[in-house]
Short mmCIF file of C-alpha atoms in Angstrom, two decimals:
data_model
loop_
_atom_site.label_atom_id
_atom_site.label_comp_id
_atom_site.label_asym_id
_atom_site.label_seq_id
_atom_site.Cartn_x
_atom_site.Cartn_y
_atom_site.Cartn_z
CA UNK N 1 19.40 3.49 -7.57
CA UNK N 2 17.67 6.45 -4.48
CA UNK N 3 14.94 7.80 -6.52
CA UNK N 4 13.33 4.18 -8.07
CA UNK N 5 14.21 2.41 -4.39
CA UNK N 6 12.09 5.54 -2.98
CA UNK N 7 8.92 4.30 -5.32
CA UNK N 8 9.32 0.48 -4.22
CA UNK N 9 9.45 1.25 -0.42
CA UNK N 10 6.34 3.84 -0.65
CA UNK N 11 3.93 0.43 -2.62
CA UNK N 12 5.23 -1.97 -0.04
CA UNK N 13 5.09 0.66 2.95
CA UNK N 14 1.00 1.89 1.24
CA UNK N 15 1.18 -2.21 0.22
CA UNK N 16 0.73 -3.40 4.05
CA UNK N 17 -1.35 -0.63 5.33
CA UNK N 18 -3.57 -2.03 3.69
CA UNK N 19 -3.18 -6.29 4.94
CA UNK N 20 -2.98 -4.49 8.02
CA UNK N 21 -6.47 -3.31 8.46
CA UNK N 22 -7.63 -7.21 6.89
CA UNK N 23 -5.13 -9.15 8.98
CA UNK N 24 -4.80 -9.20 12.44
CA UNK N 25 -1.75 -8.48 14.99
CA UNK N 26 -2.18 -12.28 16.49
CA UNK N 27 -1.71 -13.31 12.71
CA UNK N 28 1.02 -10.72 11.72
CA UNK N 29 2.97 -12.49 15.31
CA UNK N 30 2.14 -15.96 13.18
CA UNK N 31 4.09 -14.68 10.39
CA UNK N 32 6.94 -12.82 12.96
CA UNK N 33 7.27 -15.81 14.77
CA UNK N 34 8.24 -18.25 11.94
CA UNK N 35 10.52 -14.86 10.15
CA UNK N 36 11.82 -14.93 13.78
CA UNK N 37 12.95 -18.90 13.75
CA UNK N 38 14.30 -18.34 9.62
CA UNK N 39 16.17 -16.17 10.48
CA UNK N 40 18.53 -18.02 12.37
CA UNK N 41 18.45 -20.46 9.73
CA UNK N 42 19.13 -18.12 7.43
CA UNK N 43 22.88 -16.73 8.92
CA UNK N 44 23.96 -19.12 6.99
CA UNK N 45 23.75 -16.96 4.69
CA UNK N 46 26.17 -14.27 6.17
CA UNK N 47 28.92 -15.70 4.15
CA UNK N 48 26.48 -13.03 1.98
CA UNK N 49 28.02 -14.92 -1.67
CA UNK N 50 26.99 -11.69 -4.12
CA UNK N 51 28.26 -8.78 -2.14
CA UNK N 52 31.69 -10.18 -4.16
CA UNK N 53 29.77 -8.54 -7.65
CA UNK N 54 30.24 -4.78 -5.26
CA UNK N 55 33.41 -5.46 -3.64
CA UNK N 56 36.50 -7.77 -5.70
CA UNK N 57 38.33 -6.20 -8.11
CA UNK N 58 37.45 -8.22 -11.45
CA UNK N 59 37.91 -11.91 -12.41
CA UNK N 60 37.72 -14.56 -14.02
CA UNK N 61 34.11 -16.10 -14.68
CA UNK N 62 32.89 -13.62 -11.35
CA UNK N 63 29.31 -13.15 -12.10
CA UNK N 64 28.69 -16.48 -13.45
CA UNK N 65 31.29 -18.35 -10.19
CA UNK N 66 28.97 -15.79 -7.70
CA UNK N 67 26.01 -17.25 -9.00
CA UNK N 68 26.27 -21.42 -9.45
CA UNK N 69 28.11 -20.81 -5.34
CA UNK N 70 24.73 -18.22 -4.28
CA UNK N 71 22.55 -20.74 -5.84
CA UNK N 72 23.76 -24.16 -4.20
CA UNK N 73 23.73 -22.40 -0.36
CA UNK N 74 20.86 -20.83 -1.13
CA UNK N 75 19.07 -24.66 -2.53
CA UNK N 76 21.10 -26.43 0.73
CA UNK N 77 19.23 -23.90 3.17
CA UNK N 78 15.87 -24.55 1.65
CA UNK N 79 17.00 -28.47 2.27
CA UNK N 80 17.34 -28.13 6.31
CA UNK N 81 14.09 -25.71 5.78
CA UNK N 82 12.31 -29.20 4.53
CA UNK N 83 13.97 -31.02 6.94
CA UNK N 84 12.95 -28.74 10.20
CA UNK N 85 9.35 -27.26 9.07
CA UNK N 86 8.20 -30.30 11.03
CA UNK N 87 9.69 -29.56 14.71
CA UNK N 88 9.13 -25.95 14.24
CA UNK N 89 5.99 -27.37 13.84
CA UNK N 90 5.56 -29.45 17.07
CA UNK N 91 7.24 -26.32 19.07
CA UNK N 92 4.76 -23.87 18.16
CA UNK N 93 2.01 -25.01 15.96
CA UNK N 94 1.17 -26.05 12.46
CA UNK N 95 0.33 -21.97 11.32
CA UNK N 96 4.22 -21.42 12.47
CA UNK N 97 5.35 -24.09 10.37
CA UNK N 98 4.39 -23.28 6.84
CA UNK N 99 5.30 -20.52 7.67
CA UNK N 100 8.19 -21.58 8.93
CA UNK N 101 9.41 -23.28 5.58
CA UNK N 102 7.96 -20.42 3.23
CA UNK N 103 10.29 -17.75 4.73
CA UNK N 104 12.65 -20.08 4.28
CA UNK N 105 12.38 -20.52 0.50
CA UNK N 106 11.97 -16.67 -0.04
CA UNK N 107 14.97 -15.79 1.61
CA UNK N 108 16.44 -18.61 -0.70
CA UNK N 109 14.53 -15.76 -3.77
CA UNK N 110 15.97 -12.89 -2.16
CA UNK N 111 19.49 -13.98 -2.11
CA UNK N 112 19.68 -15.69 -6.09
CA UNK N 113 17.59 -12.15 -7.09
CA UNK N 114 21.17 -10.44 -5.41
CA UNK N 115 23.15 -11.63 -7.59
CA UNK N 116 21.72 -10.56 -10.34
CA UNK N 117 20.34 -7.27 -8.85
CA UNK N 118 23.97 -6.90 -8.43
CA UNK N 119 25.48 -7.99 -11.71
CA UNK N 120 23.95 -4.69 -13.08
CA UNK N 121 24.94 -2.36 -10.41
CA UNK N 122 28.76 -3.98 -11.07
CA UNK N 123 28.76 -2.67 -14.55
CA UNK N 124 27.30 1.11 -12.97
CA UNK N 125 23.36 -0.62 -14.44
CA UNK N 126 21.86 1.38 -11.50
CA UNK N 127 18.46 2.32 -13.47
CA UNK N 128 18.38 -0.58 -14.80
CA UNK N 129 18.15 -2.47 -11.42
CA UNK N 130 16.34 0.01 -10.12
CA UNK N 131 13.52 0.17 -12.41
CA UNK N 132 13.43 -4.04 -13.01
CA UNK N 133 12.77 -4.05 -8.65
CA UNK N 134 10.17 -0.92 -9.26
CA UNK N 135 8.56 -3.16 -11.50
CA UNK N 136 8.86 -5.99 -10.02
CA UNK N 137 6.55 -4.34 -7.07
CA UNK N 138 3.93 -3.36 -8.38
CA UNK N 139 2.92 -6.68 -9.69
CA UNK N 140 3.69 -8.61 -7.13
CA UNK N 141 1.43 -5.40 -5.16
CA UNK N 142 -1.33 -5.66 -7.87
CA UNK N 143 -1.09 -10.04 -6.89
CA UNK N 144 -0.75 -9.87 -3.13
CA UNK N 145 -3.35 -6.55 -1.68
CA UNK N 146 -6.63 -8.68 -3.25
CA UNK N 147 -5.00 -12.15 -1.82
CA UNK N 148 -4.92 -10.75 1.27
CA UNK N 149 -8.03 -8.90 1.21
CA UNK N 150 -10.08 -12.28 0.13
CA UNK N 151 -8.32 -14.92 2.66
CA UNK N 152 -6.72 -12.77 5.18
CA UNK N 153 -3.78 -14.47 6.88
CA UNK N 154 -0.09 -14.78 7.68
CA UNK N 155 0.50 -17.00 4.26
CA UNK N 156 -0.33 -13.90 2.59
CA UNK N 157 2.28 -11.90 3.92
CA UNK N 158 5.29 -15.20 3.22
CA UNK N 159 4.11 -14.48 -0.29
CA UNK N 160 4.81 -10.89 -0.46
CA UNK N 161 8.28 -11.68 0.59
CA UNK N 162 9.04 -13.68 -2.34
CA UNK N 163 6.73 -12.76 -5.13
CA UNK N 164 8.76 -9.73 -6.07
CA UNK N 165 12.19 -11.29 -5.54
CA UNK N 166 11.09 -13.54 -8.28
CA UNK N 167 9.93 -11.94 -10.40
CA UNK N 168 12.91 -9.38 -10.29
CA UNK N 169 15.25 -12.77 -10.93
CA UNK N 170 12.72 -13.85 -14.05
CA UNK N 171 12.54 -10.66 -15.47
CA UNK N 172 16.79 -10.09 -15.29
CA UNK N 173 17.02 -13.97 -16.21
CA UNK N 174 14.70 -13.35 -19.48
CA UNK N 175 16.38 -9.83 -20.80
CA UNK N 176 20.15 -11.21 -20.28
CA UNK N 177 19.14 -14.40 -22.49
CA UNK N 178 17.81 -12.58 -24.72
CA UNK N 179 20.38 -9.30 -24.48
CA UNK N 180 23.38 -11.04 -24.52
CA UNK N 181 23.92 -8.29 -21.39
CA UNK N 182 27.27 -7.06 -20.65
CA UNK N 183 26.45 -7.88 -16.87
CA UNK N 184 26.30 -11.47 -17.66
CA UNK N 185 29.22 -12.45 -19.84
CA UNK N 186 29.31 -15.98 -21.03
CA UNK N 187 31.82 -17.33 -18.73
CA UNK N 188 31.67 -20.46 -16.31
CA UNK N 189 32.93 -21.10 -13.39
CA UNK N 190 36.32 -20.61 -11.84
CA UNK N 191 37.49 -22.41 -8.72
CA UNK N 192 40.12 -20.02 -8.42
CA UNK N 193 37.76 -17.29 -8.90
CA UNK N 194 35.49 -19.38 -6.33
CA UNK N 195 38.28 -19.12 -4.27
CA UNK N 196 38.04 -15.34 -3.82
CA UNK N 197 34.71 -15.44 -3.61
CA UNK N 198 34.65 -17.86 -0.01
CA UNK N 199 37.82 -15.85 1.59
CA UNK N 200 35.45 -12.80 1.52
CA UNK N 201 32.42 -14.55 2.22
CA UNK N 202 34.58 -15.67 5.89
CA UNK N 203 35.72 -12.70 5.88
CA UNK N 204 30.97 -11.46 5.91
CA UNK N 205 29.61 -14.34 7.63
CA UNK N 206 30.96 -13.47 11.02
CA UNK N 207 29.84 -9.26 10.91
CA UNK N 208 26.74 -10.42 8.75
CA UNK N 209 25.51 -13.79 11.33
CA UNK N 210 26.19 -11.68 14.18
CA UNK N 211 24.17 -8.62 12.70
CA UNK N 212 21.33 -11.42 11.96
CA UNK N 213 21.24 -12.19 15.29
CA UNK N 214 20.69 -8.86 16.86
CA UNK N 215 18.45 -7.42 14.85
CA UNK N 216 15.93 -10.35 15.51
CA UNK N 217 17.02 -10.81 19.55
CA UNK N 218 14.41 -8.56 20.66
CA UNK N 219 12.24 -9.87 18.70
CA UNK N 220 11.96 -13.63 20.17
CA UNK N 221 12.85 -12.37 23.23
CA UNK N 222 9.06 -10.48 22.52
CA UNK N 223 7.44 -13.80 20.94
CA UNK N 224 8.61 -16.03 24.09
CA UNK N 225 8.21 -14.08 26.50
CA UNK N 226 4.37 -11.94 25.59
CA UNK N 227 3.09 -14.07 23.22
CA UNK N 228 2.01 -13.78 19.37
CA UNK N 229 -0.73 -10.89 19.59
CA UNK N 230 2.46 -8.73 21.33
CA UNK N 231 4.98 -9.43 18.96
CA UNK N 232 2.81 -8.81 15.76
CA UNK N 233 2.75 -4.67 17.38
CA UNK N 234 6.09 -4.55 18.28
CA UNK N 235 7.30 -6.51 14.64
CA UNK N 236 4.57 -3.43 13.12
CA UNK N 237 5.61 -0.72 15.52
CA UNK N 238 9.91 -1.56 14.79
CA UNK N 239 8.92 -1.61 11.15
CA UNK N 240 7.10 2.09 10.88
CA UNK N 241 10.32 2.71 13.17
CA UNK N 242 12.75 1.30 10.80
CA UNK N 243 11.36 3.36 7.91
CA UNK N 244 14.66 5.29 7.38
CA UNK N 245 16.99 2.82 7.53
CA UNK N 246 14.67 0.58 5.13
CA UNK N 247 14.44 3.96 2.31
CA UNK N 248 17.63 5.41 3.05
CA UNK N 249 19.26 1.27 2.68
CA UNK N 250 20.67 0.78 -1.19
CA UNK N 251 21.85 4.92 -0.60
CA UNK N 252 24.29 3.65 1.91
CA UNK N 253 24.64 -0.75 1.59
CA UNK N 254 25.08 -0.57 -2.13
CA UNK N 255 25.85 1.93 -3.49
CA UNK N 256 27.61 3.72 -1.09
CA UNK N 257 29.46 0.06 -0.10
CA UNK N 258 30.35 -0.02 -3.72
CA UNK N 259 32.06 3.58 -4.39
CA UNK N 260 33.54 3.51 -0.10
CA UNK N 261 35.22 0.47 -2.20
CA UNK N 262 36.78 1.39 -5.18
CA UNK N 263 38.45 4.77 -3.13
CA UNK N 264 40.37 3.18 -0.37
CA UNK N 265 43.04 4.57 -1.90
CA UNK N 266 41.93 7.72 -1.58
CA UNK N 267 41.94 8.55 1.62
CA UNK N 268 40.49 12.56 0.47
CA UNK N 269 37.80 11.09 -1.56
CA UNK N 270 36.82 8.33 0.65
CA UNK N 271 36.43 10.25 3.57
CA UNK N 272 34.48 13.57 1.23
CA UNK N 273 31.43 10.72 0.12
CA UNK N 274 31.05 9.66 4.46
CA UNK N 275 30.47 12.73 5.16
CA UNK N 276 28.14 13.48 2.74
CA UNK N 277 25.76 10.27 3.28
CA UNK N 278 26.44 11.32 7.34
CA UNK N 279 25.17 14.40 6.85
CA UNK N 280 22.31 13.67 4.22
CA UNK N 281 21.74 10.30 6.25
CA UNK N 282 21.20 11.89 9.61
CA UNK N 283 19.35 14.83 8.39
CA UNK N 284 16.45 13.39 6.97
CA UNK N 285 16.33 9.96 10.25
CA UNK N 286 15.72 13.10 12.38
CA UNK N 287 12.40 13.32 10.47
CA UNK N 288 11.10 10.17 10.82
CA UNK N 289 12.30 10.39 14.35
CA UNK N 290 10.89 13.33 15.37
CA UNK N 291 7.42 12.05 14.19
CA UNK N 292 7.67 8.48 15.86
CA UNK N 293 7.94 10.37 19.62
CA UNK N 294 5.49 13.40 19.17
CA UNK N 295 2.28 11.43 17.87
CA UNK N 296 2.86 8.32 17.37
CA UNK N 297 -0.33 6.83 17.98
CA UNK N 298 -1.47 9.42 15.21
CA UNK N 299 1.15 7.09 13.23
CA UNK N 300 0.22 3.92 14.00
CA UNK N 301 -3.41 4.76 13.76
CA UNK N 302 -3.43 6.78 10.22
CA UNK N 303 -1.52 3.67 8.91
CA UNK N 304 -3.13 0.29 10.90
CA UNK N 305 -5.84 1.28 11.85
CA UNK N 306 -7.45 1.53 15.19
CA UNK N 307 -7.27 -2.19 16.07
CA UNK N 308 -3.28 -1.64 16.02
CA UNK N 309 -3.27 1.29 19.35
CA UNK N 310 -1.12 -0.19 21.52
CA UNK N 311 2.00 -0.48 19.50
CA UNK N 312 2.35 3.37 19.92
CA UNK N 313 3.63 3.37 23.19
CA UNK N 314 6.72 0.51 21.72
CA UNK N 315 6.71 3.11 18.59
CA UNK N 316 7.49 6.05 20.53
CA UNK N 317 10.45 3.82 22.43
CA UNK N 318 11.84 2.57 19.28
CA UNK N 319 12.15 7.34 18.56
CA UNK N 320 15.82 7.49 19.23
CA UNK N 321 16.44 4.19 17.71
CA UNK N 322 14.74 5.64 14.16
CA UNK N 323 17.07 8.05 14.54
CA UNK N 324 20.26 5.63 15.49
CA UNK N 325 20.01 2.87 12.80
CA UNK N 326 21.05 4.11 10.63
CA UNK N 327 23.56 6.82 11.13
CA UNK N 328 25.55 3.50 13.17
CA UNK N 329 24.73 1.23 9.36
CA UNK N 330 26.51 3.77 7.20
CA UNK N 331 30.03 3.00 9.81
CA UNK N 332 29.22 -0.14 9.44
CA UNK N 333 29.61 0.08 5.62
CA UNK N 334 32.40 2.28 5.79
CA UNK N 335 34.02 -0.31 7.75
CA UNK N 336 32.94 -3.31 5.33
CA UNK N 337 34.90 -1.60 1.98
CA UNK N 338 37.74 -1.55 3.46
CA UNK N 339 37.01 -5.46 5.07
CA UNK N 340 38.64 -3.85 8.85
CA UNK N 341 36.50 -6.64 10.38
CA UNK N 342 37.79 -6.16 13.90
CA UNK N 343 35.33 -3.32 14.37
CA UNK N 344 32.35 -4.81 12.88
CA UNK N 345 32.33 -7.59 15.09
CA UNK N 346 33.65 -6.19 18.39
CA UNK N 347 30.34 -3.20 17.77
CA UNK N 348 27.75 -6.84 17.39
CA UNK N 349 29.37 -7.97 20.78
CA UNK N 350 28.84 -4.39 22.41
CA UNK N 351 25.45 -3.92 21.39
CA UNK N 352 24.50 -7.45 22.40
CA UNK N 353 26.55 -7.91 25.66
CA UNK N 354 24.57 -3.90 26.32
CA UNK N 355 21.43 -5.68 25.72
CA UNK N 356 21.55 -8.86 28.02
CA UNK N 357 22.66 -6.20 30.86
CA UNK N 358 19.50 -3.93 30.08
CA UNK N 359 16.53 -6.12 28.24
CA UNK N 360 15.63 -7.96 31.60
CA UNK N 361 14.84 -4.70 34.09
CA UNK N 362 13.49 -2.60 31.31
CA UNK N 363 10.83 -5.61 29.56
CA UNK N 364 9.17 -6.67 33.84
CA UNK N 365 9.47 -3.23 34.20
CA UNK N 366 7.72 -1.72 30.38
CA UNK N 367 7.14 -4.52 29.14
CA UNK N 368 7.75 -5.02 24.16
CA UNK N 369 8.63 -0.82 25.24
CA UNK N 370 10.70 -1.86 27.47
CA UNK N 371 12.31 -4.01 25.51
CA UNK N 372 12.74 -1.84 22.51
CA UNK N 373 14.39 0.87 24.71
CA UNK N 374 17.29 -2.21 25.55
CA UNK N 375 17.19 -1.97 22.24
CA UNK N 376 18.37 1.25 21.72
CA UNK N 377 20.29 1.25 24.30
CA UNK N 378 22.59 -1.02 22.28
CA UNK N 379 23.08 0.17 18.94
CA UNK N 380 24.26 3.36 20.81
CA UNK N 381 27.08 1.22 22.45
CA UNK N 382 27.52 -0.51 18.65
CA UNK N 383 27.51 3.20 16.89
CA UNK N 384 30.20 4.20 20.10
CA UNK N 385 32.35 1.14 19.04
CA UNK N 386 32.11 1.94 14.95
CA UNK N 387 32.62 5.73 15.09
CA UNK N 388 36.09 4.92 16.77
CA UNK N 389 36.77 1.58 14.32
CA UNK N 390 35.84 4.43 11.31
CA UNK N 391 37.99 7.29 12.61
CA UNK N 392 41.55 6.51 11.40
CA UNK N 393 40.47 5.28 8.31
CA UNK N 394 38.50 9.24 7.72
CA UNK N 395 40.88 10.63 9.55
CA UNK N 396 38.03 12.81 11.18
CA UNK N 397 38.52 13.92 14.41
CA UNK N 398 36.17 15.00 17.69
CA UNK N 399 35.26 18.27 16.30
CA UNK N 400 34.08 16.21 12.08
CA UNK N 401 31.59 14.11 13.90
CA UNK N 402 29.72 17.12 16.18
CA UNK N 403 29.44 19.00 12.88
CA UNK N 404 27.38 16.30 11.41
CA UNK N 405 25.36 15.40 14.49
CA UNK N 406 24.64 17.74 16.95
CA UNK N 407 22.74 20.36 14.83
CA UNK N 408 19.93 17.58 14.19
CA UNK N 409 20.90 16.10 16.93
CA UNK N 410 19.89 19.66 19.12
CA UNK N 411 16.54 21.06 15.77
CA UNK N 412 15.42 17.45 16.84
CA UNK N 413 15.09 17.87 21.10
CA UNK N 414 13.47 22.18 20.02
CA UNK N 415 11.56 21.13 17.31
CA UNK N 416 10.44 18.12 20.28
CA UNK N 417 9.85 20.42 23.04
CA UNK N 418 8.16 22.77 20.74
CA UNK N 419 5.37 20.18 19.77
CA UNK N 420 5.12 18.88 23.27
CA UNK N 421 4.22 22.17 24.60
CA UNK N 422 1.45 22.40 22.06
CA UNK N 423 0.25 19.18 22.69
CA UNK N 424 -0.48 19.83 26.66
CA UNK N 425 -2.56 23.13 25.50
CA UNK N 426 -5.08 20.86 23.43
CA UNK N 427 -7.46 18.36 23.96
CA UNK N 428 -5.55 14.51 23.31
CA UNK N 429 -7.24 13.37 19.65
CA UNK N 430 -5.90 13.44 16.14
CA UNK N 431 -6.34 17.84 15.99
CA UNK N 432 -3.92 17.77 19.25
CA UNK N 433 -1.80 15.51 17.57
CA UNK N 434 -1.21 17.19 14.50
CA UNK N 435 -0.85 20.62 15.53
CA UNK N 436 1.63 19.44 18.30
CA UNK N 437 4.14 17.27 15.21
CA UNK N 438 3.22 20.57 12.86
CA UNK N 439 4.72 22.99 15.30
CA UNK N 440 7.33 20.68 15.77
CA UNK N 441 8.07 20.09 12.62
CA UNK N 442 8.56 23.95 12.38
CA UNK N 443 10.30 23.95 14.64
CA UNK N 444 13.52 22.06 14.41
CA UNK N 445 13.57 23.15 11.12
CA UNK N 446 13.95 26.62 11.81
CA UNK N 447 16.93 25.49 14.91
CA UNK N 448 18.19 23.21 12.10
CA UNK N 449 18.26 25.81 9.33
CA UNK N 450 19.58 28.57 11.72
CA UNK N 451 22.60 26.25 13.27
CA UNK N 452 23.57 25.48 9.42
CA UNK N 453 20.97 27.28 6.81
CA UNK N 454 24.68 28.71 4.60
CA UNK N 455 26.80 25.04 4.77
CA UNK N 456 23.08 23.18 4.69
CA UNK N 457 22.60 24.95 1.27
CA UNK N 458 25.86 24.64 -0.12
CA UNK N 459 25.42 20.86 0.40
CA UNK N 460 22.44 20.50 -1.27
CA UNK N 461 23.69 22.85 -4.45
CA UNK N 462 26.46 20.03 -4.84
CA UNK N 463 24.61 16.83 -4.78
CA UNK N 464 21.98 18.57 -7.23
CA UNK N 465 24.87 19.21 -9.41
CA UNK N 466 25.95 15.26 -9.27
CA UNK N 467 22.35 14.27 -9.88
CA UNK N 468 22.05 16.65 -12.34
CA UNK N 469 25.88 14.48 -14.25
CA UNK N 470 24.07 10.86 -15.79
CA UNK N 471 28.20 10.19 -16.55
CA UNK N 472 30.68 9.37 -13.67
CA UNK N 473 33.24 12.24 -14.46
CA UNK N 474 36.21 10.09 -16.59
CA UNK N 475 39.27 10.74 -13.71
CA UNK N 476 42.28 10.30 -15.45
CA UNK N 477 45.79 10.87 -14.04
CA UNK N 478 47.14 14.29 -12.83
CA UNK N 479 50.21 14.72 -14.53
CA UNK N 480 53.87 15.14 -13.49
CA UNK N 481 54.92 17.61 -10.38
CA UNK N 482 50.66 18.09 -9.83
CA UNK N 483 48.61 16.70 -6.94
CA UNK N 484 45.92 14.74 -7.59
CA UNK N 485 43.19 18.06 -7.31
CA UNK N 486 44.72 19.95 -9.50
CA UNK N 487 44.35 20.67 -13.05
CA UNK N 488 42.44 17.29 -13.70
CA UNK N 489 40.44 17.07 -11.14
CA UNK N 490 39.04 21.07 -10.14
CA UNK N 491 36.50 20.15 -8.13
CA UNK N 492 38.60 18.38 -5.33
CA UNK N 493 34.99 17.48 -3.61
#
């Protein structure tokens, strides 16, 4: 699943970089402004009916019931989008209104597509789900990129969001009808099952709604206070900063959620699975954070071109945000898997209050980079709350969190210092930034090996063995008088 997503992610990243060379920041700003309004209307999708396919046990007609509920909700939201279309156009302009209604329809398509995808994931058809998504991304890029070059504009970005999930729906529906796939049993709507799905969705709603609002409020502030062009720059800088979280999303939010939900009664394995996820995520994302801190202008010029160079200070201000968000999300996923909703809500409330307290002075002082720093501070407050919430279910002590988090943090600081020293000795430009970045990566890599080389090798060997084993082992019940980690399970990890 991670491999298929990384391939699709690389394709979307390359497509976005190509489109940014033909579509101006102001037009990206139009799209970003419309996406803010569409996201707030899309808060109704926070009931997340498709997630029932990852969390609920086998229930009569679960797949068919979830698909029907998701479709009805999406159609309802699309209808609201049509009603609000002229309102948004009157408040902003016609282009924002057109993009708004297109994005509302795209969100509906994405939601229905998730119901199909997660039905495959429920029966552990990870290769099929990721392969179909990759095919859809290839076909979508093949259509959208030439269109963006020929007719550059914000509507191309809307089409980019909608086309791939629409293709996924078509391919899965066609194959399911032809082959009667086990993921799509021929069962109708079940009222009792719908009640269980609704109960889970209602529990998820406020957490997901707070999450969606929190991760759009900074864009809303930038657009309202600093204008479309600055919003376009901010939106794309945050897109780059969010790449690690986007790339690792299926590992944590899909596979991780499914695994942690199934291990809710197995304390030892649940803690092991979470710690392994957090260990790997922290060591991947710090590389991106270091790059954003050391060479933001180099990254912007390479990815977007010289027309976007004003986004470099914003990307640099988001360097720590790049590291904190994926780590925080992993805590959120564990709380979701265990259906511990209160800590999630408190985390978003703490983050929102923190953002409200610091965003005005930082924005007035630094502009868009100040908004980025304010959002980073809010995410840090959120992480503290969620880490406290997961401490009990995991049985982790402070030293365990330090063992996971401190080595990459120290290594990142050492790399940052080394990179800044090299850059200060060279003239500004591509060469100085590139050599500084290489020095930073080298120093941080050596520091990380020195700090935890043996532990790193042991964990990587374990992950390699898991990846080699395509079919998960069957865990039999231990014989009477033996522990769960006895003869039937020689490796308690």
